[in-house]
Amino acid sequence: MRRLNRKKTLNLVKELDAFPKVPESYVETSTSGGTVSLIAFTAMALLTIMEFMVYRDTWMKYEYEVDKDFTSKLRMNIDITVAMKCQYVGADVLDLAETMVTSADGLVYEPVIFDLSPLQREWQRMLQLIQSRLQEEHSLQDVIFKSAFKSASTALPPREDNSLLPPDACRIHGHLYVNKVAGNFHITVGKAIPHPRGHAHLAALVSHDSYNFSHRIDHLSFGELIPGIINPLDGTEKIASDHNQMFQYFITVVPTKLHTYKISAETHQFSVTERERVINHAAGSHGVSGIFMKYDISSLMVTVTEEHMPFWQFLIRLCGIIGGIFSTTGILHGIGRFIVEIICCRFKLGSHKPVLLPDGHVNNHLPLITDNRLNSISSK
Ligand SMILES: *[C@@H]1O[C@H](CO)[C@@H](O)[C@H](O)[C@H]1NC(C)=O
């Protein structure tokens, strides 16, 4: 009786030890048990690899809140080339308070050639391609956010050819600080002259025939400059068909806090709608020819955070995969074998007990826990 008890305990302990003997079971049996184990381990390996890839991946989380910061100034980064000589054009900002922003002095007027060099053309085409893709596929924005600072600067490369043509255009670039209220940045004929009730542009000296507001926006952004981020207007080129033409851009700026694994920055995204028309007072189309950018600042702030599965979660999911497959295949195999036994070996049903082999092994074809439990229950 004691021997029997000892044997029972020994068997129990051995049954607990069933898992490390898996390779042996492969050798012992090439039937269902081994096959199921093989399938189970293949599935485990595949799912573990897939889970690891999910773990490696990151995603963007968007949160919205009301922007309470109205006092600070907003930085506006500009790089626009207009097909007019620098002495003829002037750029400045008017905001809702009708105060002229004096920091428009921060802009540099540089005489350049309007036509791009072949290399620059290629750069512009690439930028336009990205823009069109961005409009179709919004998830691309996440990729751009993630790769910000990683990728090369998206600024226009310098001319590679030493063209001797005289400069016919004016590149206005630099940055200025504006109030966080709706405003209007514009480039029109003549330099701006401050005026007690706003400002005026001294345009009387410029002939209408030299008006040409064809322009290229190489860069326009708000907030901190972040290389690698492509803004909606970057790469835009507009050719004016008429001397008196008005280009309008209506911009809604959304303050955006960006937290990725590479950077943490306060930037601003924006959306644009554009409109252009020919100024013809005789035909009732009034206005001032030039480039007008009306911006408005959204009161909602977006926080974009790059997220990652924490390591502990990865471990838990891994345990879930391994344990889950382990027990599920065990149960399935048990059921399968049970059905097979019912169908073809009915007589064996009553004597379903583990058989002890001479070397002390339990004749247990199944390395799987559930099956062992079944066996131990039936052997009691
Ligand atoms: C303005 O300049 C561009 C580029 O040089 C040119 O293609 C266009 O025809 C000009 N428009 C007018 C109205 O002169």
Coordinates of C-alpha atoms and ligand atoms in Angstrom, one line a residue:
M1 CA 0.0 0.0 0.0
R2 CA 2.8 2.4 0.9
R3 CA 4.7 1.4 -2.2
L4 CA 1.6 2.2 -4.2
N5 CA 1.2 5.6 -2.5
R6 CA 4.9 6.3 -3.2
K7 CA 4.5 5.4 -6.8
K8 CA 1.4 7.6 -7.0
T9 CA 3.3 10.6 -5.6
L10 CA 6.2 9.8 -7.9
N11 CA 3.9 9.7 -10.9
L12 CA 2.3 12.9 -9.9
V13 CA 5.7 14.6 -9.6
K14 CA 6.7 13.1 -13.0
E15 CA 3.5 14.3 -14.5
L16 CA 4.3 17.8 -13.3
D17 CA 7.7 17.4 -15.0
A18 CA 6.0 16.5 -18.3
F19 CA 6.8 19.7 -20.1
P20 CA 10.6 19.4 -20.3
K21 CA 10.2 16.0 -21.8
V22 CA 8.6 17.3 -24.9
P23 CA 11.4 16.3 -27.3
E24 CA 11.3 12.8 -26.0
S25 CA 7.7 12.6 -26.7
Y26 CA 8.4 13.5 -30.3
V27 CA 10.7 10.5 -30.6
E28 CA 8.3 8.2 -28.7
T29 CA 5.4 9.0 -30.9
S30 CA 5.0 10.4 -34.4
T31 CA 1.3 10.3 -34.0
S32 CA -1.3 12.8 -32.9
G33 CA 0.6 14.1 -29.8
G34 CA 3.7 15.0 -31.6
T35 CA 1.9 16.5 -34.5
V36 CA -0.2 18.7 -32.2
S37 CA 2.8 19.7 -30.3
L38 CA 4.6 20.7 -33.4
I39 CA 1.7 22.7 -34.6
A40 CA 1.4 24.3 -31.2
F41 CA 5.1 25.3 -31.1
T42 CA 5.1 26.6 -34.6
A43 CA 2.0 28.7 -33.8
M44 CA 3.7 29.9 -30.6
A45 CA 6.9 30.9 -32.5
L46 CA 4.9 32.7 -35.2
L47 CA 2.7 34.6 -32.8
T48 CA 5.7 35.5 -30.6
I49 CA 7.5 37.0 -33.6
M50 CA 4.4 38.9 -34.6
E51 CA 3.9 40.1 -31.0
F52 CA 7.5 41.3 -30.9
M53 CA 6.9 43.3 -34.1
V54 CA 3.9 44.9 -32.5
Y55 CA 6.0 45.6 -29.4
R56 CA 8.6 47.3 -31.6
D57 CA 6.0 49.4 -33.3
T58 CA 4.9 52.8 -32.1
W59 CA 1.8 54.8 -32.8
M60 CA 0.5 58.3 -32.4
K61 CA -2.1 59.3 -29.9
Y62 CA -4.1 62.5 -30.5
E63 CA -5.6 64.4 -27.6
Y64 CA -7.5 67.7 -27.8
E65 CA -7.9 70.4 -25.2
V66 CA -8.6 74.0 -25.1
D67 CA -5.6 76.2 -25.6
K68 CA -5.4 78.6 -22.7
D69 CA -2.2 80.4 -23.8
F70 CA -3.3 83.6 -25.5
T71 CA -0.6 85.9 -24.2
S72 CA 2.5 84.5 -25.9
K73 CA 3.5 85.5 -29.3
L74 CA 3.3 83.2 -32.3
R75 CA 6.3 82.7 -34.5
M76 CA 5.7 82.7 -38.2
N77 CA 8.4 81.2 -40.5
I78 CA 8.3 82.5 -44.0
D79 CA 10.2 81.7 -47.2
I80 CA 8.3 83.0 -50.3
T81 CA 9.7 84.0 -53.6
V82 CA 7.7 86.6 -55.6
A83 CA 8.4 87.2 -59.3
M84 CA 9.0 91.0 -58.7
K85 CA 12.0 93.0 -57.9
C86 CA 12.7 93.5 -54.2
Q87 CA 12.4 97.3 -54.3
Y88 CA 8.8 97.0 -55.6
V89 CA 7.4 94.7 -52.9
G90 CA 6.8 94.9 -49.2
A91 CA 5.6 92.3 -46.7
D92 CA 4.0 92.9 -43.3
V93 CA 1.3 91.7 -40.9
L94 CA -1.9 93.3 -39.7
D95 CA -3.7 91.6 -36.9
L96 CA -7.3 92.1 -35.6
A97 CA -6.1 94.9 -33.4
E98 CA -5.0 96.7 -36.6
T99 CA -1.6 97.2 -35.2
M100 CA 1.2 96.8 -37.6
V101 CA 3.7 94.2 -36.5
T102 CA 7.0 96.0 -36.5
S103 CA 9.0 92.8 -36.3
A104 CA 8.4 92.4 -40.0
D105 CA 11.9 93.8 -40.1
G106 CA 13.0 90.3 -39.3
L107 CA 12.3 89.4 -42.9
V108 CA 15.2 89.4 -45.4
Y109 CA 14.6 90.5 -49.0
E110 CA 17.0 88.7 -51.3
P111 CA 17.1 89.3 -55.1
V112 CA 17.0 85.9 -56.8
I113 CA 16.0 84.3 -60.1
F114 CA 12.4 83.1 -60.2
D115 CA 13.0 80.0 -62.3
L116 CA 14.4 77.1 -60.3
S117 CA 17.5 75.2 -61.2
P118 CA 17.1 71.5 -62.4
L119 CA 18.0 70.2 -58.9
Q120 CA 15.7 72.6 -57.2
R121 CA 12.9 71.7 -59.6
E122 CA 13.3 68.0 -58.6
W123 CA 13.2 68.9 -55.0
Q124 CA 10.0 70.9 -55.6
R125 CA 8.4 68.0 -57.5
M126 CA 9.2 65.6 -54.7
L127 CA 7.6 68.0 -52.2
Q128 CA 4.5 68.3 -54.3
L129 CA 4.3 64.6 -54.6
I130 CA 4.4 64.2 -50.8
Q131 CA 1.7 66.9 -50.5
S132 CA -0.7 65.1 -52.8
R133 CA -0.1 61.8 -51.0
L134 CA -0.7 63.6 -47.7
Q135 CA -4.1 64.7 -48.8
E136 CA -5.1 61.2 -49.8
E137 CA -3.6 59.3 -46.8
H138 CA -3.7 61.0 -43.5
S139 CA -1.7 58.3 -41.7
L140 CA 1.3 59.6 -43.6
Q141 CA 1.3 62.5 -41.2
D142 CA 2.2 60.2 -38.4
V143 CA 5.2 58.9 -40.3
I144 CA 6.3 62.5 -40.9
F145 CA 5.9 63.3 -37.2
K146 CA 7.9 60.3 -36.2
S147 CA 10.7 61.0 -38.6
A148 CA 10.9 64.7 -37.7
F149 CA 14.5 65.7 -37.0
K150 CA 15.6 62.3 -38.3
S151 CA 15.3 63.1 -41.9
A152 CA 17.2 65.7 -43.8
S153 CA 16.1 69.3 -43.8
T154 CA 13.2 70.0 -46.2
A155 CA 14.5 73.4 -47.1
L156 CA 15.1 74.4 -50.7
P157 CA 18.6 73.4 -51.7
P158 CA 20.8 76.2 -53.1
R159 CA 21.2 76.6 -56.9
E160 CA 23.8 74.3 -58.3
D161 CA 24.3 76.2 -61.5
N162 CA 25.9 79.6 -61.4
S163 CA 23.4 81.3 -63.6
L164 CA 24.5 84.7 -64.8
L165 CA 21.0 85.9 -65.4
P166 CA 20.1 89.1 -63.5
P167 CA 17.8 88.4 -60.6
D168 CA 14.2 89.0 -61.5
A169 CA 12.5 87.9 -58.3
C170 CA 12.5 88.6 -54.6
R171 CA 12.9 86.0 -52.0
I172 CA 11.3 87.1 -48.7
H173 CA 12.4 84.9 -45.9
G174 CA 12.9 84.9 -42.2
H175 CA 10.5 84.8 -39.3
L176 CA 8.4 87.2 -37.3
Y177 CA 6.4 87.2 -34.2
V178 CA 2.7 87.9 -34.3
N179 CA 0.0 88.2 -31.6
K180 CA -2.1 85.1 -31.0
V181 CA -5.1 86.6 -32.7
A182 CA -6.4 86.4 -36.2
G183 CA -4.3 88.4 -38.6
N184 CA -3.3 88.9 -42.2
F185 CA 0.2 88.6 -43.6
H186 CA 0.5 90.1 -47.0
I187 CA 2.9 90.9 -49.7
T188 CA 1.9 93.8 -52.0
V189 CA 3.4 96.4 -54.1
G190 CA 5.4 99.1 -52.3
K191 CA 7.0 99.2 -48.9
A192 CA 4.6 99.6 -46.0
I193 CA 4.4 102.9 -44.3
P194 CA 3.0 103.1 -40.8
H195 CA -0.1 105.2 -40.5
P196 CA -2.0 106.2 -37.3
R197 CA -5.0 104.2 -38.4
G198 CA -3.2 101.2 -39.9
H199 CA -0.7 101.4 -42.7
A200 CA -0.4 102.1 -46.3
H201 CA 1.7 100.7 -49.1
L202 CA 3.5 103.3 -51.3
A203 CA 2.6 101.9 -54.7
A204 CA 2.2 105.0 -56.7
L205 CA 5.8 104.8 -58.1
V206 CA 5.5 101.3 -59.5
S207 CA 4.1 100.8 -63.0
H208 CA 1.2 98.4 -63.2
D209 CA 3.0 96.6 -66.0
S210 CA 5.7 95.4 -63.7
Y211 CA 3.1 93.8 -61.3
N212 CA 3.5 90.1 -61.3
F213 CA 2.5 88.2 -58.2
S214 CA 3.5 84.8 -59.4
H215 CA 5.0 83.2 -56.3
R216 CA 6.5 80.1 -54.8
I217 CA 6.1 79.2 -51.2
D218 CA 9.1 77.1 -50.2
H219 CA 8.2 77.2 -46.6
L220 CA 5.5 78.5 -44.4
S221 CA 5.0 77.4 -40.9
F222 CA 4.0 78.6 -37.4
G223 CA 5.8 78.0 -34.2
E224 CA 9.2 76.3 -33.6
L225 CA 11.0 75.3 -36.8
I226 CA 11.2 71.6 -37.0
P227 CA 13.2 70.2 -39.9
G228 CA 11.5 67.2 -41.5
I229 CA 8.0 68.4 -41.0
I230 CA 6.2 69.3 -44.2
N231 CA 3.6 72.0 -44.0
P232 CA 0.6 72.2 -46.3
L233 CA 1.8 75.1 -48.4
D234 CA 5.4 74.0 -48.8
G235 CA 6.1 73.5 -52.5
T236 CA 3.2 75.6 -53.7
E237 CA 3.8 77.5 -57.0
K238 CA 1.3 79.9 -58.5
I239 CA 1.8 81.7 -61.8
A240 CA -0.2 84.9 -62.3
S241 CA -1.8 85.2 -65.7
D242 CA -2.6 88.8 -65.2
H243 CA -0.7 91.7 -63.8
N244 CA -3.4 92.6 -61.3
Q245 CA -4.0 89.4 -59.5
M246 CA -4.9 88.6 -55.9
F247 CA -4.0 85.4 -54.2
Q248 CA -5.6 84.6 -50.9
Y249 CA -4.8 81.9 -48.5
F250 CA -7.2 81.3 -45.6
I251 CA -5.2 79.5 -42.9
T252 CA -6.4 77.9 -39.7
V253 CA -3.6 77.3 -37.3
V254 CA -3.9 74.5 -34.7
P255 CA -1.4 74.6 -31.9
T256 CA 0.1 71.2 -31.7
K257 CA 2.3 69.7 -29.0
L258 CA 4.5 67.0 -30.4
H259 CA 6.1 64.4 -28.2
T260 CA 7.8 61.6 -30.0
Y261 CA 10.8 59.5 -29.0
K262 CA 13.0 61.8 -31.0
I263 CA 11.7 65.2 -30.1
S264 CA 9.4 67.2 -27.9
A265 CA 8.3 70.4 -29.4
E266 CA 5.5 72.9 -29.5
T267 CA 4.6 73.4 -33.1
H268 CA 1.5 74.4 -35.1
Q269 CA -0.3 72.5 -37.8
F270 CA -2.5 74.3 -40.2
S271 CA -5.1 73.8 -42.9
V272 CA -5.5 76.1 -45.9
T273 CA -8.1 77.0 -48.4
E274 CA -7.0 79.2 -51.3
R275 CA -8.6 81.5 -53.7
E276 CA -7.3 83.6 -56.5
R277 CA -8.9 86.2 -58.7
V278 CA -8.0 88.9 -61.2
I279 CA -8.5 92.5 -59.9
N280 CA -10.6 94.4 -62.4
H281 CA -12.4 97.4 -61.0
A282 CA -14.3 97.9 -64.2
A283 CA -15.7 94.4 -64.0
G284 CA -16.6 94.8 -60.3
S285 CA -13.8 92.7 -59.0
H286 CA -12.3 95.1 -56.4
G287 CA -9.3 94.6 -54.2
V288 CA -5.6 95.0 -54.0
S289 CA -3.4 92.8 -56.1
G290 CA -0.9 90.8 -54.0
I291 CA -0.5 87.8 -51.8
F292 CA -2.7 87.7 -48.7
M293 CA -2.5 85.1 -46.0
K294 CA -5.3 85.4 -43.5
Y295 CA -4.6 83.3 -40.5
D296 CA -6.8 82.4 -37.6
I297 CA -5.7 80.5 -34.5
S298 CA -7.8 77.6 -33.3
S299 CA -8.8 77.6 -29.7
L300 CA -8.3 73.8 -29.6
M301 CA -4.9 72.4 -29.0
V302 CA -3.8 69.0 -30.2
T303 CA -1.3 66.9 -28.3
V304 CA 0.3 64.2 -30.4
T305 CA 2.1 61.6 -28.4
E306 CA 4.1 58.7 -29.7
E307 CA 3.2 55.6 -27.8
H308 CA 4.8 52.3 -27.3
M309 CA 3.6 49.0 -25.7
P310 CA 5.3 48.8 -22.3
F311 CA 7.6 45.9 -21.7
W312 CA 5.5 44.4 -18.9
Q313 CA 2.5 44.3 -21.3
F314 CA 4.6 42.6 -23.9
L315 CA 5.6 39.9 -21.3
I316 CA 1.9 39.4 -20.2
R317 CA 0.8 39.1 -23.8
L318 CA 3.6 36.6 -24.5
C319 CA 2.6 34.5 -21.5
G320 CA -1.0 34.7 -22.8
I321 CA 0.0 33.4 -26.2
I322 CA 2.2 30.6 -24.9
G323 CA -0.2 29.5 -22.2
G324 CA -3.3 30.0 -24.4
I325 CA -2.0 27.9 -27.3
F326 CA -0.6 25.3 -24.9
S327 CA -3.9 24.6 -23.2
T328 CA -6.1 25.1 -26.2
T329 CA -4.2 22.6 -28.3
G330 CA -4.3 20.3 -25.3
I331 CA -8.0 20.5 -25.0
L332 CA -8.5 20.1 -28.7
H333 CA -6.2 17.1 -28.9
G334 CA -8.0 15.6 -25.9
I335 CA -11.4 16.0 -27.5
G336 CA -10.1 14.7 -30.8
R337 CA -8.6 11.6 -29.2
F338 CA -11.7 11.1 -27.2
I339 CA -13.9 11.2 -30.4
V340 CA -11.5 8.8 -32.2
E341 CA -11.7 6.4 -29.3
I342 CA -15.4 6.5 -29.2
I343 CA -15.6 5.8 -32.9
C344 CA -13.1 3.1 -33.5
C345 CA -11.9 1.7 -30.2
R346 CA -15.0 1.7 -28.1
F347 CA -13.9 -1.2 -26.0
K348 CA -10.9 0.7 -24.7
L349 CA -13.0 3.3 -23.2
G350 CA -13.4 1.6 -19.9
S351 CA -9.6 1.0 -19.4
H352 CA -8.4 4.5 -20.1
K353 CA -5.5 4.5 -17.7
P354 CA -1.9 5.4 -18.1
V355 CA 0.2 2.3 -18.6
L356 CA 3.5 2.1 -16.8
L357 CA 6.4 1.2 -19.0
P358 CA 9.4 -0.9 -17.7
D359 CA 11.6 2.3 -17.4
G360 CA 9.1 3.9 -15.1
H361 CA 7.8 6.3 -17.7
V362 CA 4.1 6.9 -17.9
N363 CA 3.0 5.9 -21.3
N364 CA 1.9 9.4 -21.9
H365 CA 1.9 10.5 -25.5
L366 CA 0.8 13.9 -24.7
P367 CA 3.1 16.4 -23.2
L368 CA 0.3 18.8 -22.7
I369 CA -1.0 19.8 -19.3
T370 CA -4.6 19.3 -19.9
D371 CA -4.0 15.8 -21.0
N372 CA -1.9 15.0 -18.0
R373 CA -4.7 16.3 -15.8
L374 CA -7.1 14.1 -17.6
N375 CA -4.8 11.2 -17.0
S376 CA -4.2 11.9 -13.4
I377 CA -7.9 12.3 -12.8
S378 CA -8.6 9.0 -14.5
S379 CA -5.8 7.2 -12.6
K380 CA -7.2 8.2 -9.2
Ligands
LIG1 C1 5.0 86.5 -64.1 O1 6.2 85.8 -64.1 C2 6.1 84.4 -64.4 C3 7.5 83.8 -64.1 O2 8.5 84.6 -64.6 C4 5.7 84.2 -65.8 O3 5.6 82.9 -66.1 C5 4.3 84.9 -66.0 O4 3.9 84.9 -67.3 C6 4.4 86.4 -65.5 N1 3.0 86.9 -65.5 C7 2.7 88.1 -66.1 C8 1.3 88.5 -66.0 O5 3.6 88.8 -66.6

